[in-house]
mmCIF file of C-alpha atoms in Angstrom:
data_model
loop_
_atom_site.group_PDB
_atom_site.id
_atom_site.type_symbol
_atom_site.label_atom_id
_atom_site.label_comp_id
_atom_site.label_asym_id
_atom_site.label_seq_id
_atom_site.Cartn_x
_atom_site.Cartn_y
_atom_site.Cartn_z
ATOM 1 C CA MET A 1 0.000 0.000 0.000
ATOM 2 C CA ALA A 2 1.409 3.397 -0.958
ATOM 3 C CA PRO A 3 2.214 5.708 1.972
ATOM 4 C CA ASN A 4 -0.178 8.594 2.587
ATOM 5 C CA PHE A 5 2.218 11.526 2.498
ATOM 6 C CA ALA A 6 -0.635 14.007 2.934
ATOM 7 C CA GLU A 7 -1.015 12.896 6.565
ATOM 8 C CA GLN A 8 2.660 13.487 7.346
ATOM 9 C CA PRO A 9 3.817 16.792 8.859
ATOM 10 C CA ARG A 10 6.252 18.985 6.964
ATOM 11 C CA ARG A 11 9.867 18.355 7.869
ATOM 12 C CA ARG A 12 11.841 21.362 9.097
ATOM 13 C CA VAL A 13 15.154 21.918 7.330
ATOM 14 C CA GLY A 14 17.525 24.407 8.890
ATOM 15 C CA ILE A 15 20.296 25.899 6.743
ATOM 16 C CA LEU A 16 23.029 27.763 8.603
ATOM 17 C CA VAL A 17 24.418 30.670 6.575
ATOM 18 C CA PHE A 18 27.196 33.122 7.356
ATOM 19 C CA ASP A 19 29.115 35.988 5.770
ATOM 20 C CA GLY A 20 30.944 34.647 2.729
ATOM 21 C CA VAL A 21 28.770 31.546 2.359
ATOM 22 C CA LYS A 22 28.896 30.010 -1.113
ATOM 23 C CA MET A 23 25.475 30.846 -2.471
ATOM 24 C CA LEU A 24 24.971 27.740 -4.610
ATOM 25 C CA ASP A 25 25.984 25.557 -1.649
ATOM 26 C CA PHE A 26 22.748 26.396 0.134
ATOM 27 C CA VAL A 27 20.435 27.630 -2.643
ATOM 28 C CA GLY A 28 20.793 24.351 -4.586
ATOM 29 C CA PRO A 29 19.714 22.070 -1.717
ATOM 30 C CA ALA A 30 17.042 24.560 -0.629
ATOM 31 C CA GLU A 31 15.485 24.492 -4.100
ATOM 32 C CA VAL A 32 15.423 20.679 -4.024
ATOM 33 C CA PHE A 33 13.495 20.672 -0.743
ATOM 34 C CA VAL A 34 11.100 23.408 -1.889
ATOM 35 C CA GLU A 35 10.549 21.696 -5.262
ATOM 36 C CA ALA A 36 9.536 18.538 -3.421
ATOM 37 C CA ASN A 37 6.634 20.500 -1.935
ATOM 38 C CA GLN A 38 4.936 20.348 -5.347
ATOM 39 C CA THR A 39 4.549 16.597 -4.900
ATOM 40 C CA VAL A 40 4.402 15.943 -1.145
ATOM 41 C CA PRO A 41 3.790 17.981 2.034
ATOM 42 C CA GLY A 42 7.579 18.093 2.028
ATOM 43 C CA TYR A 43 9.648 20.621 3.850
ATOM 44 C CA GLU A 44 9.769 23.921 5.655
ATOM 45 C CA VAL A 45 13.130 25.529 4.857
ATOM 46 C CA VAL A 46 14.472 27.903 7.501
ATOM 47 C CA LEU A 47 17.562 30.060 6.992
ATOM 48 C CA LEU A 48 19.593 30.617 10.144
ATOM 49 C CA SER A 49 22.704 32.486 11.169
ATOM 50 C CA ALA A 50 24.827 32.189 14.276
ATOM 51 C CA ASP A 51 23.516 35.429 15.787
ATOM 52 C CA GLY A 52 20.247 35.956 13.910
ATOM 53 C CA GLU A 53 21.684 38.759 11.808
ATOM 54 C CA ASN A 54 21.388 38.808 8.024
ATOM 55 C CA VAL A 55 24.477 37.731 6.065
ATOM 56 C CA GLN A 56 26.281 38.578 2.854
ATOM 57 C CA THR A 57 26.921 35.722 0.432
ATOM 58 C CA SER A 58 29.880 34.967 -1.809
ATOM 59 C CA ILE A 59 28.341 36.996 -4.647
ATOM 60 C CA GLY A 60 27.576 39.995 -2.471
ATOM 61 C CA ALA A 61 23.839 39.390 -2.086
ATOM 62 C CA ARG A 62 22.326 40.085 1.327
ATOM 63 C CA ILE A 63 20.319 37.168 2.695
ATOM 64 C CA GLU A 64 17.615 37.595 5.312
ATOM 65 C CA VAL A 65 17.535 34.878 7.946
ATOM 66 C CA SER A 66 14.640 33.793 10.148
ATOM 67 C CA ALA A 67 16.409 33.259 13.451
ATOM 68 C CA ALA A 68 19.590 32.659 15.368
ATOM 69 C CA ALA A 69 20.588 29.006 15.507
ATOM 70 C CA ALA A 70 20.111 28.852 19.283
ATOM 71 C CA ASP A 71 16.547 30.189 19.049
ATOM 72 C CA ALA A 72 15.241 28.164 16.128
ATOM 73 C CA GLY A 73 13.933 25.035 17.856
ATOM 74 C CA ARG A 74 14.281 21.485 16.615
ATOM 75 C CA PHE A 75 14.844 20.373 13.010
ATOM 76 C CA ASP A 76 14.497 17.199 11.018
ATOM 77 C CA THR A 77 17.562 18.107 8.936
ATOM 78 C CA VAL A 78 20.290 20.717 9.301
ATOM 79 C CA VAL A 79 22.565 21.719 6.406
ATOM 80 C CA ILE A 80 25.929 23.443 6.877
ATOM 81 C CA PRO A 81 27.133 24.927 3.562
ATOM 82 C CA GLY A 82 30.682 25.989 2.742
ATOM 83 C CA SER A 83 32.572 28.965 1.411
ATOM 84 C CA GLU A 84 35.304 29.966 -1.017
ATOM 85 C CA LEU A 85 37.011 31.546 1.985
ATOM 86 C CA PRO A 86 39.629 29.358 3.702
ATOM 87 C CA PRO A 87 38.087 27.332 6.543
ATOM 88 C CA THR A 88 40.347 29.200 8.968
ATOM 89 C CA LYS A 89 38.460 32.375 8.007
ATOM 90 C CA PHE A 90 34.825 31.311 8.090
ATOM 91 C CA VAL A 91 34.853 28.491 10.686
ATOM 92 C CA THR A 92 34.716 30.930 13.578
ATOM 93 C CA PRO A 93 34.017 30.154 17.255
ATOM 94 C CA GLU A 94 30.545 31.627 16.743
ATOM 95 C CA LEU A 95 29.854 29.326 13.800
ATOM 96 C CA ILE A 96 31.159 26.311 15.726
ATOM 97 C CA ALA A 97 28.881 27.124 18.661
ATOM 98 C CA ALA A 98 25.908 27.378 16.307
ATOM 99 C CA VAL A 99 26.720 24.056 14.617
ATOM 100 C CA ARG A 100 27.147 22.392 18.012
ATOM 101 C CA HIS A 101 23.713 23.586 19.143
ATOM 102 C CA LEU A 102 22.077 22.543 15.892
ATOM 103 C CA SER A 103 23.732 19.094 16.021
ATOM 104 C CA TRP A 104 21.967 18.525 19.345
ATOM 105 C CA ASN A 105 18.616 19.520 17.874
ATOM 106 C CA THR A 106 18.309 17.649 14.612
ATOM 107 C CA ARG A 107 17.672 14.128 13.391
ATOM 108 C CA ARG A 108 20.367 14.333 10.729
ATOM 109 C CA LEU A 109 23.164 16.758 9.969
ATOM 110 C CA ALA A 110 24.664 17.435 6.525
ATOM 111 C CA SER A 111 27.622 19.469 5.292
ATOM 112 C CA ILE A 112 28.165 20.871 1.816
ATOM 113 C CA CYS A 113 31.665 21.523 0.493
ATOM 114 C CA SER A 114 33.974 23.038 3.142
ATOM 115 C CA GLY A 115 31.138 23.080 5.649
ATOM 116 C CA ALA A 116 32.631 19.690 6.547
ATOM 117 C CA PHE A 117 35.383 21.528 8.427
ATOM 118 C CA ALA A 118 32.870 22.808 10.975
ATOM 119 C CA LEU A 119 31.628 19.277 11.699
ATOM 120 C CA ALA A 120 35.184 17.946 11.790
ATOM 121 C CA ASP A 121 36.247 20.684 14.198
ATOM 122 C CA LEU A 122 33.560 19.521 16.619
ATOM 123 C CA GLY A 123 34.805 15.925 16.333
ATOM 124 C CA LEU A 124 31.535 14.779 14.793
ATOM 125 C CA PHE A 125 33.345 13.049 11.921
ATOM 126 C CA ASP A 126 35.932 11.312 14.121
ATOM 127 C CA GLY A 127 36.201 7.696 13.006
ATOM 128 C CA ARG A 128 33.586 8.306 10.328
ATOM 129 C CA ARG A 129 33.596 8.633 6.562
ATOM 130 C CA ALA A 130 33.180 12.099 5.069
ATOM 131 C CA THR A 131 33.884 14.081 1.941
ATOM 132 C CA THR A 132 34.284 17.679 0.818
ATOM 133 C CA HIS A 133 35.128 19.545 -2.373
ATOM 134 C CA TRP A 134 38.150 17.921 -4.017
ATOM 135 C CA LYS A 135 40.279 21.047 -3.557
ATOM 136 C CA PHE A 136 39.745 20.941 0.234
ATOM 137 C CA ALA A 137 39.993 17.163 0.700
ATOM 138 C CA ALA A 138 43.737 16.951 1.379
ATOM 139 C CA ASP A 139 43.546 19.776 3.918
ATOM 140 C CA LEU A 140 40.592 18.135 5.667
ATOM 141 C CA ALA A 141 42.501 14.850 5.941
ATOM 142 C CA ARG A 142 45.664 16.605 7.165
ATOM 143 C CA ARG A 143 43.960 18.748 9.791
ATOM 144 C CA TYR A 144 41.626 16.028 11.053
ATOM 145 C CA PRO A 145 43.423 12.666 10.785
ATOM 146 C CA SER A 146 40.607 10.897 12.670
ATOM 147 C CA VAL A 147 38.247 11.583 9.754
ATOM 148 C CA VAL A 148 38.090 8.952 7.002
ATOM 149 C CA VAL A 149 38.109 11.339 4.050
ATOM 150 C CA GLU A 150 36.757 10.024 0.739
ATOM 151 C CA PRO A 151 38.033 12.667 -1.700
ATOM 152 C CA ASP A 152 36.330 11.319 -4.824
ATOM 153 C CA ALA A 153 32.833 10.861 -3.399
ATOM 154 C CA ILE A 154 29.974 13.081 -4.567
ATOM 155 C CA PHE A 155 28.370 12.576 -1.164
ATOM 156 C CA VAL A 156 28.776 10.255 1.817
ATOM 157 C CA ARG A 157 26.409 9.023 4.497
ATOM 158 C CA ASP A 158 27.744 7.673 7.783
ATOM 159 C CA GLY A 159 24.972 7.133 10.281
ATOM 160 C CA ASN A 160 23.017 10.345 10.708
ATOM 161 C CA LEU A 161 25.873 12.449 9.312
ATOM 162 C CA TYR A 162 26.029 13.383 5.648
ATOM 163 C CA SER A 163 28.648 15.260 3.669
ATOM 164 C CA SER A 164 28.979 16.237 0.043
ATOM 165 C CA ALA A 165 31.416 17.700 -2.414
ATOM 166 C CA GLY A 166 31.106 21.344 -3.305
ATOM 167 C CA VAL A 167 28.462 23.499 -4.944
ATOM 168 C CA ALA A 168 26.280 21.415 -7.309
ATOM 169 C CA ALA A 169 26.967 18.233 -5.296
ATOM 170 C CA GLY A 170 24.695 19.701 -2.645
ATOM 171 C CA VAL A 171 21.839 19.096 -5.080
ATOM 172 C CA ASP A 172 22.845 15.422 -5.341
ATOM 173 C CA LEU A 173 22.857 15.105 -1.570
ATOM 174 C CA ALA A 174 19.519 16.878 -1.168
ATOM 175 C CA LEU A 175 17.930 14.558 -3.735
ATOM 176 C CA ALA A 176 19.242 11.582 -1.767
ATOM 177 C CA LEU A 177 17.691 12.996 1.408
ATOM 178 C CA VAL A 178 14.346 13.482 -0.365
ATOM 179 C CA GLU A 179 14.560 9.887 -1.583
ATOM 180 C CA GLU A 180 15.141 8.686 1.985
ATOM 181 C CA ASP A 181 12.121 10.645 3.189
ATOM 182 C CA TYR A 182 9.606 10.106 0.380
ATOM 183 C CA GLY A 183 10.999 7.456 -1.964
ATOM 184 C CA ALA A 184 12.683 7.285 -5.350
ATOM 185 C CA ASP A 185 9.598 8.341 -7.337
ATOM 186 C CA VAL A 186 9.359 11.667 -5.512
ATOM 187 C CA ALA A 187 13.100 12.312 -5.789
ATOM 188 C CA ARG A 188 12.990 11.476 -9.486
ATOM 189 C CA ARG A 189 10.118 13.900 -9.992
ATOM 190 C CA VAL A 190 12.108 16.664 -8.267
ATOM 191 C CA ALA A 191 15.108 15.902 -10.502
ATOM 192 C CA GLN A 192 12.875 16.135 -13.559
ATOM 193 C CA LEU A 193 11.467 19.481 -12.469
ATOM 194 C CA LEU A 194 14.949 20.871 -11.817
ATOM 195 C CA VAL A 195 16.373 19.266 -14.995
ATOM 196 C CA VAL A 196 19.227 17.574 -13.159
ATOM 197 C CA TYR A 197 20.482 14.018 -12.874
ATOM 198 C CA MET A 198 18.764 11.771 -10.379
ATOM 199 C CA GLN A 199 22.184 10.218 -9.719
ATOM 200 C CA ARG A 200 25.432 11.150 -11.398
ATOM 201 C CA ALA A 201 27.853 8.422 -12.403
ATOM 202 C CA GLY A 202 31.492 8.755 -11.463
ATOM 203 C CA GLY A 203 33.168 10.692 -8.707
ATOM 204 C CA GLN A 204 34.582 14.164 -8.222
ATOM 205 C CA SER A 205 37.735 13.457 -10.199
ATOM 206 C CA GLN A 206 35.807 13.846 -13.459
ATOM 207 C CA PHE A 207 35.212 17.503 -12.516
ATOM 208 C CA SER A 208 38.459 18.316 -10.729
ATOM 209 C CA ALA A 209 41.577 20.066 -11.926
ATOM 210 C CA SER A 210 43.608 16.906 -11.342
ATOM 211 C CA LEU A 211 43.918 16.485 -15.105
ATOM 212 C CA SER A 212 45.972 19.657 -15.222
ATOM 213 C CA GLY A 213 49.373 19.622 -13.624
ATOM 214 C CA PRO A 214 52.472 21.625 -12.811
ATOM 215 C CA ALA A 215 54.447 23.002 -15.752
ATOM 216 C CA PRO A 216 58.003 21.822 -16.355
ATOM 217 C CA ARG A 217 60.626 24.176 -14.925
ATOM 218 C CA SER A 218 63.800 23.074 -16.673
ATOM 219 C CA PRO A 219 64.565 23.183 -20.428
ATOM 220 C CA LEU A 220 65.418 19.490 -20.365
ATOM 221 C CA VAL A 221 62.042 18.386 -18.999
ATOM 222 C CA ARG A 222 60.285 20.860 -21.302
ATOM 223 C CA LYS A 223 62.076 19.255 -24.271
ATOM 224 C CA VAL A 224 60.769 15.808 -23.327
ATOM 225 C CA VAL A 225 57.277 17.093 -22.570
ATOM 226 C CA ASP A 226 57.131 18.785 -25.970
ATOM 227 C CA LEU A 227 58.091 15.503 -27.629
ATOM 228 C CA ILE A 228 55.322 13.607 -25.818
ATOM 229 C CA CYS A 229 52.691 16.256 -26.545
ATOM 230 C CA ALA A 230 53.667 16.476 -30.211
ATOM 231 C CA ASP A 231 52.955 12.778 -30.758
ATOM 232 C CA PRO A 232 51.197 11.120 -27.813
ATOM 233 C CA ALA A 233 50.380 8.027 -29.887
ATOM 234 C CA PHE A 234 54.061 7.241 -30.464
ATOM 235 C CA PRO A 235 55.203 4.209 -28.409
ATOM 236 C CA HIS A 236 57.250 6.268 -25.977
ATOM 237 C CA THR A 237 59.289 4.430 -23.355
ATOM 238 C CA VAL A 238 61.347 5.832 -20.521
ATOM 239 C CA GLN A 239 64.461 4.763 -22.419
ATOM 240 C CA THR A 240 63.497 6.515 -25.678
ATOM 241 C CA LEU A 241 62.600 9.664 -23.737
ATOM 242 C CA ALA A 242 65.891 9.559 -21.835
ATOM 243 C CA ASP A 243 67.767 9.061 -25.098
ATOM 244 C CA HIS A 244 65.997 12.086 -26.570
ATOM 245 C CA ALA A 245 67.100 14.193 -23.586
ATOM 246 C CA ARG A 246 70.591 12.607 -23.579
ATOM 247 C CA VAL A 247 70.408 11.707 -19.901
ATOM 248 C CA SER A 248 70.086 8.492 -17.960
ATOM 249 C CA VAL A 249 66.704 6.923 -17.239
ATOM 250 C CA ARG A 250 67.319 7.443 -13.530
ATOM 251 C CA HIS A 251 68.111 11.135 -13.951
ATOM 252 C CA LEU A 252 65.080 11.768 -16.183
ATOM 253 C CA THR A 253 62.790 9.980 -13.756
ATOM 254 C CA ARG A 254 64.111 12.047 -10.866
ATOM 255 C CA LEU A 255 63.553 15.309 -12.784
ATOM 256 C CA PHE A 256 60.026 14.329 -13.825
ATOM 257 C CA ARG A 257 59.035 13.467 -10.267
ATOM 258 C CA ALA A 258 60.545 16.683 -8.934
ATOM 259 C CA GLU A 259 58.947 18.966 -11.541
ATOM 260 C CA LEU A 260 55.794 17.178 -12.700
ATOM 261 C CA GLU A 261 55.038 14.912 -9.726
ATOM 262 C CA ARG A 262 54.886 11.912 -12.082
ATOM 263 C CA SER A 263 57.251 9.408 -13.591
ATOM 264 C CA PRO A 264 57.860 9.716 -17.347
ATOM 265 C CA ALA A 265 55.555 6.742 -18.000
ATOM 266 C CA GLU A 266 52.840 8.253 -15.821
ATOM 267 C CA TYR A 267 53.183 11.543 -17.673
ATOM 268 C CA VAL A 268 52.745 9.827 -21.040
ATOM 269 C CA ALA A 269 49.558 8.186 -19.741
ATOM 270 C CA PHE A 270 48.407 11.541 -18.357
ATOM 271 C CA ILE A 271 48.844 13.284 -21.718
ATOM 272 C CA ARG A 272 47.185 10.469 -23.642
ATOM 273 C CA PHE A 273 44.199 10.564 -21.334
ATOM 274 C CA GLY A 274 43.877 14.323 -21.766
ATOM 275 C CA VAL A 275 44.033 14.042 -25.565
ATOM 276 C CA ALA A 276 41.367 11.339 -25.577
ATOM 277 C CA ARG A 277 39.160 13.358 -23.257
ATOM 278 C CA ASP A 278 39.442 16.457 -25.439
ATOM 279 C CA MET A 279 38.571 14.445 -28.543
ATOM 280 C CA LEU A 280 35.459 13.118 -26.839
ATOM 281 C CA HIS A 281 34.524 16.697 -25.952
ATOM 282 C CA ALA A 282 34.912 17.582 -29.631
ATOM 283 C CA GLY A 283 32.466 14.872 -30.649
ATOM 284 C CA HIS A 284 34.839 12.184 -31.953
ATOM 285 C CA SER A 285 33.987 8.547 -31.409
ATOM 286 C CA VAL A 286 35.569 6.467 -28.660
ATOM 287 C CA THR A 287 37.494 4.480 -31.296
ATOM 288 C CA GLU A 288 38.870 7.648 -32.901
ATOM 289 C CA ALA A 289 39.865 9.081 -29.547
ATOM 290 C CA ALA A 290 41.635 5.886 -28.559
ATOM 291 C CA MET A 291 43.579 5.741 -31.833
ATOM 292 C CA VAL A 292 44.726 9.373 -31.877
ATOM 293 C CA ALA A 293 45.642 9.377 -28.175
ATOM 294 C CA GLY A 294 47.680 6.213 -28.451
ATOM 295 C CA PHE A 295 45.591 3.789 -26.415
ATOM 296 C CA GLY A 296 45.662 1.147 -29.102
ATOM 297 C CA SER A 297 42.027 0.114 -28.706
ATOM 298 C CA SER A 298 38.713 1.449 -27.483
ATOM 299 C CA GLU A 299 38.784 -1.191 -24.738
ATOM 300 C CA ALA A 300 42.087 0.169 -23.427
ATOM 301 C CA LEU A 301 40.572 3.658 -23.359
ATOM 302 C CA ARG A 302 37.493 2.361 -21.589
ATOM 303 C CA ARG A 303 39.643 0.755 -18.888
ATOM 304 C CA ALA A 304 41.567 4.007 -18.439
ATOM 305 C CA PHE A 305 38.365 6.034 -18.018
ATOM 306 C CA VAL A 306 36.857 3.583 -15.569
ATOM 307 C CA ALA A 307 40.076 3.507 -13.550
ATOM 308 C CA ARG A 308 40.413 7.305 -13.416
ATOM 309 C CA LEU A 309 36.821 8.492 -13.322
ATOM 310 C CA GLY A 310 34.657 5.473 -12.575
ATOM 311 C CA ILE A 311 32.720 6.012 -15.807
ATOM 312 C CA SER A 312 33.045 4.757 -19.376
ATOM 313 C CA PRO A 313 34.205 7.150 -22.124
ATOM 314 C CA ARG A 314 30.834 6.882 -23.854
ATOM 315 C CA LYS A 315 28.929 7.891 -20.737
ATOM 316 C CA TYR A 316 31.470 10.631 -20.058
ATOM 317 C CA GLN A 317 30.911 12.007 -23.544
ATOM 318 C CA GLN A 318 27.139 11.959 -23.087
ATOM 319 C CA ARG A 319 27.402 13.981 -19.895
ATOM 320 C CA PHE A 320 30.000 16.511 -20.975
ATOM 321 C CA ARG A 321 29.088 17.432 -24.528
ATOM 322 C CA SER A 322 28.149 21.007 -25.287
ATOM 323 C CA THR A 323 24.888 21.983 -23.633
ATOM 324 C CA GLY A 324 23.655 23.122 -27.030
ATOM 325 C CA SER A 325 23.809 19.684 -28.616
ATOM 326 C CA THR A 326 20.762 17.538 -29.106
ATOM 327 C CA ALA A 327 22.636 14.533 -27.754
ATOM 328 C CA ALA A 328 23.329 16.327 -24.470
ATOM 329 C CA LEU A 329 19.700 17.256 -24.052
ATOM 330 C CA GLU A 330 18.643 13.691 -24.795
ATOM 331 C CA SER A 331 21.170 12.478 -22.215
ATOM 332 C CA VAL A 332 19.699 14.721 -19.530
ATOM 333 C CA ALA A 333 16.182 13.625 -20.395
ATOM 334 C CA ALA A 334 17.162 9.965 -20.183
ATOM 335 C CA ALA A 335 18.987 10.466 -16.895
ATOM 336 C CA VAL A 336 16.012 11.994 -15.117
ATOM 337 C CA SER A 337 13.272 9.882 -16.694
#
């Protein structure tokens, strides 16, 4: 028998904002909860600040809040968004006190992006799995070694604690929370209304800057890099590259690790992957991309994509084509249907 959602009370969702808050971090999830109200009794979204004063967001907009965190009562869900500011700047004692109070007065607590630092500072993530935006993940792991950081996750649930990667990943997390509350059909309907994916394949690495890297500093390494980039499909080996530079394999490897943070072989694979990715962006087939980039076969390229991004090259291409293409629009429609 289908549940009678009409008889259920609206769930209160508190979102704690602060000066410098990343606007999309909290607006995205808020829109998911509000959109759900078209289908079910849904949610009451309440914006809070530590002291009850209005705040200024990352884009300069002034946001009016309803209450101070300590005066807002009990919530079903509390969301702590992040900021482009360093955590040392926005995770203030006042914010920590507000998060502590809210954590005592909610059924479940979620962080978006660098909001994870506030939960980690309180020890809430100790011994638990959590994630944050890929650019903050290493710092989170370094500063809070008791947290099991999953840097590639779009979002993570560990008990009643939730965390997500930055900005748009807050939408993914909010959809998952709606699904927990009202089921997959309701969450899918919200995704359709917002024209977003119900569930994205792959992890954060497909969006991160990890495919770009440090530039070579010495003329010798630049000479080898230029050779690789000029013909990535050539069967380069560490020996042929060392011969080209007229140095030993050991010396070339040491220079590559010092300047590019990769071995010569790893750098060749890095360049080939980038070439293949760019060809897929340009609309070439998987077979063409594999041939030009030097993978030898479409299967080899598929294995590389799955290993790096957790997604096949064909699915990657469907998700990252130009937004003006018919294929991209069809992909979105299929994903949310």
